Amino acid sequence: MIDENTEVAFRGRVERVVRTAQEHGLKQVRALVHSHEARKTFEVSGQGQTVAVLDSGIMSGHYDFLTPQGQRRIRAAVDFTEAGSPWDETGHGSHVAGIIAANGVNQGIAPDAEIVSLRVLCPGQLDTFGPIRRALEWVVERHESFGITAVCMSLADDGNYRSEEEAGDQSGITDLIHHLYACDIPVCISTGNRYGTFREQGMAFPAIIRRSISVGAVYDDDIGRTVHWEEGTITRTTGPDRVASFSQRLHSSTGGEHFTTLLAPAARVTSTGIGDPRATASMDGTSQAAPVVAGVVLLLQEYLRRKSGARPTVDQLKTWLRAGAKEIFDGDDEAPSVPATHQTYLRVDARGALEAAAKEA
């Protein structure tokens, strides 16, 4: 059971959790990124695609992850932590997986996709990167047998880097993500929530890895009040497509080939909870942005597979995602307690991305 005001933390990333909050949910997320229109127009739903979610585990018995016949859509659940169980204790992984592929109480971006749950986070964990490395090795070795076409990593360290060289190849994770890139398997990673700490452009590790798909955050709606975020920023006004004050981001004019690939709606997002098979939970953070993009990636992969029988490369996916995205200027209508970057970023749009893919296909 998740109690009200429970906090989920991983090395500087803190998201507030409010159980059964319904005021801002996946409906707003889907509307902002036009995923429903994209699915209807291009007849895609994520069917035949599988995403590996590296997180705190998933509540596999939740109605969001069952087929209408009651069969589980989670193909495998493996624990790489010291917890001794692949099941979700905090609710974070279930929430992330729900944004991608829920199809029950909630409906995610790609509701017919299947999931592989790889637990790499647990309360009190001391080894930060070892479980992540082992899980990525597992994906490298088994992606064909489990049909894994994409990876989602809603996690971050406590850094703020402007290149992957500055961050260093921590525990071999960079090389593994480069390997998955060569296998045409995109890895969507949250940029981190510590903009208020550093107050300058940058991204956390591993989002800074240039061959990943790095995802920062915008609001999906007007929360309607002043918000005090855990890392110190204050947001006085919120609204759709305003850059979230906590979100780390890096523009290409500063980072060169290392830049934030996309922004996505991430505050406040109601998705799958763990209290019972119908539970919901509300969370904020770039952790909620990365799975939105992962869901759109699955729709793109399904579309191209049907059209050509091929899997798109990561570079193709990035091109379509960015070509179909909406421009967001950081500094025109935001009112945070931290300085804006005064740069233009791209916010993911599922319909636009599929239109861009259709032109090429």
mmCIF file of C-alpha atoms in Angstrom:
data_model
loop_
_atom_site.group_PDB
_atom_site.id
_atom_site.type_symbol
_atom_site.label_atom_id
_atom_site.label_comp_id
_atom_site.label_asym_id
_atom_site.label_seq_id
_atom_site.Cartn_x
_atom_site.Cartn_y
_atom_site.Cartn_z
ATOM 1 C CA MET A 1 0.000 0.000 0.000
ATOM 2 C CA ILE A 2 1.324 3.465 -0.884
ATOM 3 C CA ASP A 3 0.458 5.967 1.813
ATOM 4 C CA GLU A 4 -0.272 9.589 1.003
ATOM 5 C CA ASN A 5 2.883 11.714 0.762
ATOM 6 C CA THR A 6 5.143 8.694 0.256
ATOM 7 C CA GLU A 7 8.392 9.740 -1.431
ATOM 8 C CA VAL A 8 10.316 7.709 -3.984
ATOM 9 C CA ALA A 9 13.963 8.739 -4.248
ATOM 10 C CA PHE A 10 16.985 7.673 -6.265
ATOM 11 C CA ARG A 11 20.161 9.707 -5.885
ATOM 12 C CA GLY A 12 18.754 13.192 -6.090
ATOM 13 C CA ARG A 13 15.550 12.345 -7.942
ATOM 14 C CA VAL A 14 12.460 12.653 -5.778
ATOM 15 C CA GLU A 15 8.890 12.331 -6.934
ATOM 16 C CA ARG A 16 5.899 12.957 -4.736
ATOM 17 C CA VAL A 17 3.303 10.194 -4.749
ATOM 18 C CA VAL A 18 -0.348 10.789 -3.921
ATOM 19 C CA ARG A 19 -2.425 7.653 -4.005
ATOM 20 C CA THR A 20 -5.761 7.716 -5.883
ATOM 21 C CA ALA A 21 -5.220 11.273 -7.141
ATOM 22 C CA GLN A 22 -7.436 11.665 -10.193
ATOM 23 C CA GLU A 23 -7.327 15.351 -11.114
ATOM 24 C CA HIS A 24 -4.458 15.119 -13.612
ATOM 25 C CA GLY A 25 -4.016 11.805 -15.354
ATOM 26 C CA LEU A 26 -3.051 10.040 -18.544
ATOM 27 C CA LYS A 27 -6.016 11.651 -20.288
ATOM 28 C CA GLN A 28 -4.189 14.994 -20.230
ATOM 29 C CA VAL A 29 -0.947 13.361 -21.322
ATOM 30 C CA ARG A 30 -2.586 11.592 -24.255
ATOM 31 C CA ALA A 31 -4.377 14.775 -25.302
ATOM 32 C CA LEU A 32 -1.220 16.890 -25.248
ATOM 33 C CA VAL A 33 0.824 14.462 -27.364
ATOM 34 C CA HIS A 34 -2.129 13.481 -29.603
ATOM 35 C CA SER A 35 -1.544 9.774 -29.054
ATOM 36 C CA HIS A 36 -5.205 8.825 -29.452
ATOM 37 C CA GLU A 37 -5.397 10.564 -32.836
ATOM 38 C CA ALA A 38 -2.118 8.953 -33.868
ATOM 39 C CA ARG A 39 -3.311 5.471 -32.955
ATOM 40 C CA LYS A 40 -6.624 5.954 -34.748
ATOM 41 C CA THR A 41 -5.171 7.511 -37.904
ATOM 42 C CA PHE A 42 -2.272 5.090 -38.319
ATOM 43 C CA GLU A 43 -3.955 2.033 -36.769
ATOM 44 C CA VAL A 44 -1.239 1.390 -34.207
ATOM 45 C CA SER A 45 -1.371 0.442 -30.538
ATOM 46 C CA GLY A 46 2.052 -1.009 -29.760
ATOM 47 C CA GLN A 47 0.964 -4.505 -30.746
ATOM 48 C CA GLY A 48 3.871 -6.836 -31.395
ATOM 49 C CA GLN A 49 6.348 -4.568 -29.582
ATOM 50 C CA THR A 50 7.966 -5.157 -26.191
ATOM 51 C CA VAL A 51 9.551 -2.601 -23.880
ATOM 52 C CA ALA A 52 12.037 -3.437 -21.137
ATOM 53 C CA VAL A 53 11.384 -1.241 -18.087
ATOM 54 C CA LEU A 54 14.426 -0.882 -15.808
ATOM 55 C CA ASP A 55 12.955 0.415 -12.589
ATOM 56 C CA SER A 56 11.647 -0.675 -9.168
ATOM 57 C CA GLY A 57 9.675 -3.638 -10.514
ATOM 58 C CA ILE A 58 6.046 -3.821 -11.653
ATOM 59 C CA MET A 59 2.824 -5.016 -10.034
ATOM 60 C CA SER A 60 2.123 -7.598 -12.706
ATOM 61 C CA GLY A 61 -1.349 -8.504 -11.394
ATOM 62 C CA HIS A 62 -2.724 -4.993 -11.883
ATOM 63 C CA TYR A 63 -5.627 -4.782 -14.322
ATOM 64 C CA ASP A 64 -3.586 -2.302 -16.376
ATOM 65 C CA PHE A 65 -1.245 -5.133 -17.402
ATOM 66 C CA LEU A 66 -3.797 -7.840 -18.168
ATOM 67 C CA THR A 67 -5.377 -8.723 -21.493
ATOM 68 C CA PRO A 68 -9.198 -8.802 -21.727
ATOM 69 C CA GLN A 69 -8.850 -12.566 -21.258
ATOM 70 C CA GLY A 70 -6.977 -12.053 -17.986
ATOM 71 C CA GLN A 71 -3.528 -13.002 -19.289
ATOM 72 C CA ARG A 72 -0.540 -10.999 -18.101
ATOM 73 C CA ARG A 73 1.199 -8.776 -20.638
ATOM 74 C CA ILE A 74 4.420 -8.797 -18.626
ATOM 75 C CA ARG A 75 6.556 -11.367 -20.416
ATOM 76 C CA ALA A 76 9.272 -11.606 -17.785
ATOM 77 C CA ALA A 77 10.133 -10.130 -14.386
ATOM 78 C CA VAL A 78 13.746 -10.307 -13.169
ATOM 79 C CA ASP A 79 15.314 -8.832 -10.034
ATOM 80 C CA PHE A 80 18.876 -7.469 -10.273
ATOM 81 C CA THR A 81 18.882 -5.909 -6.791
ATOM 82 C CA GLU A 82 19.464 -7.387 -3.353
ATOM 83 C CA ALA A 83 15.731 -7.314 -2.605
ATOM 84 C CA GLY A 84 15.259 -10.945 -3.613
ATOM 85 C CA SER A 85 11.999 -10.274 -5.447
ATOM 86 C CA PRO A 86 11.057 -8.654 -8.782
ATOM 87 C CA TRP A 87 7.878 -7.111 -7.356
ATOM 88 C CA ASP A 88 7.377 -3.382 -6.953
ATOM 89 C CA GLU A 89 7.579 -2.067 -3.365
ATOM 90 C CA THR A 90 7.475 1.666 -4.086
ATOM 91 C CA GLY A 91 5.091 1.910 -7.030
ATOM 92 C CA HIS A 92 7.518 3.834 -9.209
ATOM 93 C CA GLY A 93 8.093 1.100 -11.801
ATOM 94 C CA SER A 94 4.392 0.260 -12.028
ATOM 95 C CA HIS A 95 3.593 3.931 -12.600
ATOM 96 C CA VAL A 96 6.203 4.222 -15.367
ATOM 97 C CA ALA A 97 5.061 1.011 -17.064
ATOM 98 C CA GLY A 98 1.467 2.227 -16.912
ATOM 99 C CA ILE A 99 2.321 5.423 -18.777
ATOM 100 C CA ILE A 100 3.816 3.312 -21.543
ATOM 101 C CA ALA A 101 1.351 0.472 -21.870
ATOM 102 C CA ALA A 102 -1.515 0.452 -19.347
ATOM 103 C CA ASN A 103 -4.763 -0.895 -20.758
ATOM 104 C CA GLY A 104 -7.253 -1.298 -17.956
ATOM 105 C CA VAL A 105 -8.001 1.246 -15.248
ATOM 106 C CA ASN A 106 -5.632 3.590 -17.080
ATOM 107 C CA GLN A 107 -4.675 3.650 -20.737
ATOM 108 C CA GLY A 108 -1.092 4.313 -21.744
ATOM 109 C CA ILE A 109 0.440 5.558 -24.965
ATOM 110 C CA ALA A 110 0.886 2.062 -26.473
ATOM 111 C CA PRO A 111 -1.800 -0.021 -24.717
ATOM 112 C CA ASP A 112 -1.245 -3.278 -26.605
ATOM 113 C CA ALA A 113 2.515 -3.470 -26.114
ATOM 114 C CA GLU A 114 4.079 -6.126 -23.910
ATOM 115 C CA ILE A 115 6.522 -5.482 -21.076
ATOM 116 C CA VAL A 116 9.645 -6.998 -19.573
ATOM 117 C CA SER A 117 10.165 -5.847 -15.984
ATOM 118 C CA LEU A 118 13.786 -5.611 -14.863
ATOM 119 C CA ARG A 119 14.115 -4.485 -11.258
ATOM 120 C CA VAL A 120 17.201 -2.321 -10.685
ATOM 121 C CA LEU A 121 15.983 -0.051 -7.853
ATOM 122 C CA CYS A 122 14.979 -0.866 -4.294
ATOM 123 C CA PRO A 123 14.764 1.056 -0.993
ATOM 124 C CA GLY A 124 18.097 1.324 0.834
ATOM 125 C CA GLN A 125 20.093 0.204 -2.195
ATOM 126 C CA LEU A 126 23.814 0.992 -1.905
ATOM 127 C CA ASP A 127 25.028 -0.312 -5.275
ATOM 128 C CA THR A 128 23.603 2.237 -7.685
ATOM 129 C CA PHE A 129 24.960 1.181 -11.051
ATOM 130 C CA GLY A 130 25.689 -2.534 -10.703
ATOM 131 C CA PRO A 131 22.034 -3.633 -11.047
ATOM 132 C CA ILE A 132 21.547 -1.304 -14.019
ATOM 133 C CA ARG A 133 24.603 -2.726 -15.779
ATOM 134 C CA ARG A 134 23.487 -6.315 -15.179
ATOM 135 C CA ALA A 135 19.981 -5.556 -16.447
ATOM 136 C CA LEU A 136 21.330 -3.944 -19.622
ATOM 137 C CA GLU A 137 23.593 -6.961 -20.155
ATOM 138 C CA TRP A 138 20.492 -9.137 -19.812
ATOM 139 C CA VAL A 139 18.745 -7.075 -22.523
ATOM 140 C CA VAL A 140 21.771 -7.304 -24.815
ATOM 141 C CA GLU A 141 21.859 -11.080 -24.431
ATOM 142 C CA ARG A 142 18.114 -11.774 -24.583
ATOM 143 C CA HIS A 143 16.447 -9.018 -26.593
ATOM 144 C CA GLU A 144 15.817 -11.309 -29.548
ATOM 145 C CA SER A 145 14.328 -14.168 -27.536
ATOM 146 C CA PHE A 146 11.960 -11.810 -25.664
ATOM 147 C CA GLY A 147 11.247 -9.587 -28.655
ATOM 148 C CA ILE A 148 12.465 -6.447 -26.870
ATOM 149 C CA THR A 149 12.329 -3.450 -29.201
ATOM 150 C CA ALA A 150 12.816 -0.559 -26.733
ATOM 151 C CA VAL A 151 14.097 0.202 -23.230
ATOM 152 C CA CYS A 152 12.842 2.757 -20.688
ATOM 153 C CA MET A 153 15.055 3.962 -17.824
ATOM 154 C CA SER A 154 13.371 6.490 -15.527
ATOM 155 C CA LEU A 155 16.402 6.952 -13.304
ATOM 156 C CA ALA A 156 19.281 9.385 -12.863
ATOM 157 C CA ASP A 157 22.348 10.036 -10.765
ATOM 158 C CA ASP A 158 22.887 13.306 -8.874
ATOM 159 C CA GLY A 159 25.069 14.929 -11.550
ATOM 160 C CA ASN A 160 24.663 17.585 -14.223
ATOM 161 C CA TYR A 161 26.866 16.964 -17.260
ATOM 162 C CA ARG A 162 27.324 18.499 -20.684
ATOM 163 C CA SER A 163 28.908 15.462 -22.339
ATOM 164 C CA GLU A 164 29.118 11.730 -21.783
ATOM 165 C CA GLU A 165 32.900 12.095 -21.523
ATOM 166 C CA GLU A 166 32.420 14.418 -18.563
ATOM 167 C CA ALA A 167 30.174 11.872 -16.878
ATOM 168 C CA GLY A 168 32.449 8.918 -17.639
ATOM 169 C CA ASP A 169 31.393 5.368 -18.465
ATOM 170 C CA GLN A 170 30.017 4.470 -15.057
ATOM 171 C CA SER A 171 30.074 0.672 -14.611
ATOM 172 C CA GLY A 172 30.135 0.108 -18.381
ATOM 173 C CA ILE A 173 26.614 1.459 -18.833
ATOM 174 C CA THR A 174 27.604 3.809 -21.658
ATOM 175 C CA ASP A 175 29.096 0.992 -23.730
ATOM 176 C CA LEU A 176 25.992 -1.140 -23.217
ATOM 177 C CA ILE A 177 23.674 1.646 -24.412
ATOM 178 C CA HIS A 178 25.916 2.151 -27.442
ATOM 179 C CA HIS A 179 25.644 -1.604 -28.081
ATOM 180 C CA LEU A 180 21.841 -1.460 -27.951
ATOM 181 C CA TYR A 181 21.962 1.506 -30.333
ATOM 182 C CA ALA A 182 23.850 -0.684 -32.808
ATOM 183 C CA CYS A 183 21.076 -3.289 -32.412
ATOM 184 C CA ASP A 184 18.428 -0.654 -33.289
ATOM 185 C CA ILE A 185 17.029 -0.725 -29.741
ATOM 186 C CA PRO A 186 16.336 2.801 -28.449
ATOM 187 C CA VAL A 187 16.868 3.569 -24.764
ATOM 188 C CA CYS A 188 14.624 6.362 -23.425
ATOM 189 C CA ILE A 189 16.079 7.980 -20.285
ATOM 190 C CA SER A 190 14.886 10.757 -17.967
ATOM 191 C CA THR A 191 17.164 13.802 -17.865
ATOM 192 C CA GLY A 192 16.974 14.304 -14.089
ATOM 193 C CA ASN A 193 15.116 16.581 -11.675
ATOM 194 C CA ARG A 194 17.920 18.705 -10.234
ATOM 195 C CA TYR A 195 17.736 21.864 -12.330
ATOM 196 C CA GLY A 196 16.973 23.790 -9.155
ATOM 197 C CA THR A 197 20.213 22.541 -7.606
ATOM 198 C CA PHE A 198 22.535 23.402 -10.500
ATOM 199 C CA ARG A 199 20.586 26.281 -12.130
ATOM 200 C CA GLU A 200 22.354 25.735 -15.422
ATOM 201 C CA GLN A 201 22.008 23.519 -18.461
ATOM 202 C CA GLY A 202 22.999 19.862 -18.309
ATOM 203 C CA MET A 203 21.643 16.350 -17.907
ATOM 204 C CA ALA A 204 22.153 13.593 -15.394
ATOM 205 C CA PHE A 205 23.760 10.252 -16.189
ATOM 206 C CA PRO A 206 22.824 8.108 -18.059
ATOM 207 C CA ALA A 207 20.604 10.497 -20.086
ATOM 208 C CA ILE A 208 23.730 12.403 -21.121
ATOM 209 C CA ILE A 209 24.804 9.415 -23.246
ATOM 210 C CA ARG A 210 24.431 10.787 -26.764
ATOM 211 C CA ARG A 211 23.038 7.614 -28.325
ATOM 212 C CA SER A 212 20.177 7.472 -25.868
ATOM 213 C CA ILE A 213 16.852 9.275 -26.252
ATOM 214 C CA SER A 214 16.977 11.803 -23.412
ATOM 215 C CA VAL A 215 13.676 13.208 -22.157
ATOM 216 C CA GLY A 216 12.970 16.295 -20.046
ATOM 217 C CA ALA A 217 9.639 17.506 -18.674
ATOM 218 C CA VAL A 218 6.828 19.961 -19.329
ATOM 219 C CA TYR A 219 3.561 20.365 -17.451
ATOM 220 C CA ASP A 220 0.545 18.725 -19.042
ATOM 221 C CA ASP A 221 -2.026 21.001 -17.375
ATOM 222 C CA ASP A 222 -2.528 23.850 -14.938
ATOM 223 C CA ILE A 223 -1.940 22.406 -11.478
ATOM 224 C CA GLY A 224 -3.554 25.536 -10.136
ATOM 225 C CA ARG A 225 -1.278 26.588 -7.293
ATOM 226 C CA THR A 226 2.264 27.441 -6.328
ATOM 227 C CA VAL A 227 4.322 24.239 -6.242
ATOM 228 C CA HIS A 228 7.395 23.800 -4.041
ATOM 229 C CA TRP A 229 9.587 21.044 -5.492
ATOM 230 C CA GLU A 230 11.822 18.912 -3.327
ATOM 231 C CA GLU A 231 15.102 20.061 -4.855
ATOM 232 C CA GLY A 232 14.341 23.694 -4.074
ATOM 233 C CA THR A 233 12.581 25.259 -7.050
ATOM 234 C CA ILE A 234 9.227 26.972 -6.804
ATOM 235 C CA THR A 235 6.740 27.086 -9.670
ATOM 236 C CA ARG A 236 4.299 29.981 -9.359
ATOM 237 C CA THR A 237 2.277 29.289 -12.500
ATOM 238 C CA THR A 238 1.783 26.065 -14.422
ATOM 239 C CA GLY A 239 0.079 25.146 -17.668
ATOM 240 C CA PRO A 240 0.325 22.847 -20.690
ATOM 241 C CA ASP A 241 3.731 22.944 -22.387
ATOM 242 C CA ARG A 242 5.444 25.127 -19.822
ATOM 243 C CA VAL A 243 8.884 23.717 -19.083
ATOM 244 C CA ALA A 244 8.898 22.089 -15.635
ATOM 245 C CA SER A 245 11.172 24.065 -13.333
ATOM 246 C CA PHE A 246 12.782 20.932 -11.887
ATOM 247 C CA SER A 247 13.662 19.405 -15.265
ATOM 248 C CA GLN A 248 17.304 19.240 -16.274
ATOM 249 C CA ARG A 249 17.778 20.086 -19.961
ATOM 250 C CA LEU A 250 20.623 20.754 -22.365
ATOM 251 C CA HIS A 251 20.386 22.650 -25.643
ATOM 252 C CA SER A 252 22.582 21.790 -28.624
ATOM 253 C CA SER A 253 23.989 25.337 -28.636
ATOM 254 C CA THR A 254 25.579 24.466 -25.294
ATOM 255 C CA GLY A 255 26.049 20.694 -25.465
ATOM 256 C CA GLY A 256 26.823 20.222 -29.165
ATOM 257 C CA GLU A 257 26.018 16.616 -30.063
ATOM 258 C CA HIS A 258 24.900 16.081 -26.459
ATOM 259 C CA PHE A 259 21.467 17.655 -26.108
ATOM 260 C CA THR A 260 18.051 16.841 -24.702
ATOM 261 C CA THR A 261 16.271 14.895 -27.441
ATOM 262 C CA LEU A 262 12.722 15.779 -26.401
ATOM 263 C CA LEU A 263 10.484 17.112 -23.682
ATOM 264 C CA ALA A 264 7.300 15.298 -22.655
ATOM 265 C CA PRO A 265 4.398 15.885 -20.239
ATOM 266 C CA ALA A 266 5.344 14.797 -16.734
ATOM 267 C CA ALA A 267 3.545 16.853 -14.095
ATOM 268 C CA ARG A 268 1.157 15.820 -12.735
ATOM 269 C CA VAL A 269 0.601 12.322 -14.120
ATOM 270 C CA THR A 270 -1.863 9.786 -12.739
ATOM 271 C CA SER A 271 -1.067 6.230 -13.760
ATOM 272 C CA THR A 272 -0.886 2.705 -12.345
ATOM 273 C CA GLY A 273 -0.594 2.281 -8.558
ATOM 274 C CA ILE A 274 0.172 -0.744 -6.386
ATOM 275 C CA GLY A 275 -2.337 -0.657 -3.515
ATOM 276 C CA ASP A 276 -4.665 -3.130 -5.229
ATOM 277 C CA PRO A 277 -5.350 -4.378 -8.786
ATOM 278 C CA ARG A 278 -7.240 -1.159 -9.591
ATOM 279 C CA ALA A 279 -5.015 1.321 -7.738
ATOM 280 C CA THR A 280 -3.820 4.580 -9.247
ATOM 281 C CA ALA A 281 -1.054 6.930 -8.152
ATOM 282 C CA SER A 282 0.021 10.428 -9.119
ATOM 283 C CA MET A 283 3.675 11.350 -9.613
ATOM 284 C CA ASP A 284 5.736 14.241 -10.975
ATOM 285 C CA GLY A 285 9.182 14.185 -12.544
ATOM 286 C CA THR A 286 11.212 13.495 -15.633
ATOM 287 C CA SER A 287 10.661 9.846 -14.701
ATOM 288 C CA GLN A 288 7.143 10.344 -16.025
ATOM 289 C CA ALA A 289 8.376 12.006 -19.226
ATOM 290 C CA ALA A 290 10.646 9.207 -20.465
ATOM 291 C CA PRO A 291 7.861 6.566 -20.647
ATOM 292 C CA VAL A 292 5.676 8.912 -22.720
ATOM 293 C CA VAL A 293 8.372 8.968 -25.393
ATOM 294 C CA ALA A 294 8.966 5.220 -25.013
ATOM 295 C CA GLY A 295 5.285 4.661 -25.784
ATOM 296 C CA VAL A 296 5.476 6.799 -28.931
ATOM 297 C CA VAL A 297 8.594 4.872 -29.984
ATOM 298 C CA LEU A 298 6.606 1.619 -29.791
ATOM 299 C CA LEU A 299 3.896 3.086 -32.025
ATOM 300 C CA LEU A 300 6.512 4.142 -34.578
ATOM 301 C CA GLN A 301 8.141 0.710 -34.521
ATOM 302 C CA GLU A 302 4.813 -1.039 -35.067
ATOM 303 C CA TYR A 303 3.959 1.268 -37.968
ATOM 304 C CA LEU A 304 7.245 0.758 -39.803
ATOM 305 C CA ARG A 305 7.226 -2.995 -39.211
ATOM 306 C CA ARG A 306 3.781 -3.208 -40.816
ATOM 307 C CA LYS A 307 4.801 -0.989 -43.732
ATOM 308 C CA SER A 308 8.221 -2.445 -44.530
ATOM 309 C CA GLY A 309 8.839 -5.398 -42.236
ATOM 310 C CA ALA A 310 11.898 -3.601 -40.868
ATOM 311 C CA ARG A 311 12.824 -2.163 -37.495
ATOM 312 C CA PRO A 312 13.770 1.528 -37.658
ATOM 313 C CA THR A 313 17.201 2.583 -36.502
ATOM 314 C CA VAL A 314 17.546 4.758 -33.421
ATOM 315 C CA ASP A 315 18.612 7.645 -35.638
ATOM 316 C CA GLN A 316 15.475 7.257 -37.767
ATOM 317 C CA LEU A 317 13.317 7.269 -34.652
ATOM 318 C CA LYS A 318 15.022 10.400 -33.352
ATOM 319 C CA THR A 319 14.546 12.109 -36.710
ATOM 320 C CA TRP A 320 10.814 11.344 -36.825
ATOM 321 C CA LEU A 321 10.274 12.191 -33.160
ATOM 322 C CA ARG A 322 11.944 15.571 -33.549
ATOM 323 C CA ALA A 323 10.499 16.339 -36.979
ATOM 324 C CA GLY A 324 6.972 15.866 -35.670
ATOM 325 C CA ALA A 325 7.510 17.608 -32.332
ATOM 326 C CA LYS A 326 6.240 20.963 -31.102
ATOM 327 C CA GLU A 327 8.665 23.797 -30.380
ATOM 328 C CA ILE A 328 8.699 24.960 -26.750
ATOM 329 C CA PHE A 329 10.561 28.128 -25.772
ATOM 330 C CA ASP A 330 11.919 28.057 -22.249
ATOM 331 C CA GLY A 331 11.354 31.526 -20.835
ATOM 332 C CA ASP A 332 8.233 32.965 -22.465
ATOM 333 C CA ASP A 333 5.481 31.881 -20.043
ATOM 334 C CA GLU A 334 7.338 30.020 -17.300
ATOM 335 C CA ALA A 335 7.528 31.681 -13.876
ATOM 336 C CA PRO A 336 9.886 29.561 -11.778
ATOM 337 C CA SER A 337 12.267 30.594 -9.023
ATOM 338 C CA VAL A 338 15.220 29.527 -11.208
ATOM 339 C CA PRO A 339 16.543 31.159 -14.382
ATOM 340 C CA ALA A 340 15.137 29.960 -17.698
ATOM 341 C CA THR A 341 17.564 28.822 -20.401
ATOM 342 C CA HIS A 342 15.899 30.993 -23.098
ATOM 343 C CA GLN A 343 16.294 28.219 -25.645
ATOM 344 C CA THR A 344 13.832 26.355 -27.858
ATOM 345 C CA TYR A 345 13.296 22.654 -27.156
ATOM 346 C CA LEU A 346 11.083 20.053 -28.820
ATOM 347 C CA ARG A 347 8.098 18.419 -27.098
ATOM 348 C CA VAL A 348 7.077 14.990 -28.391
ATOM 349 C CA ASP A 349 3.901 14.671 -30.469
ATOM 350 C CA ALA A 350 2.797 11.164 -31.459
ATOM 351 C CA ARG A 351 0.705 12.257 -34.417
ATOM 352 C CA GLY A 352 3.477 14.450 -35.779
ATOM 353 C CA ALA A 353 6.074 11.713 -35.357
ATOM 354 C CA LEU A 354 3.953 9.174 -37.226
ATOM 355 C CA GLU A 355 3.248 11.679 -39.984
ATOM 356 C CA ALA A 356 6.992 12.202 -40.364
ATOM 357 C CA ALA A 357 7.558 8.432 -40.459
ATOM 358 C CA ALA A 358 4.772 7.982 -43.028
ATOM 359 C CA LYS A 359 6.426 10.435 -45.411
ATOM 360 C CA GLU A 360 9.613 8.380 -45.366
ATOM 361 C CA ALA A 361 7.940 4.975 -45.287
#
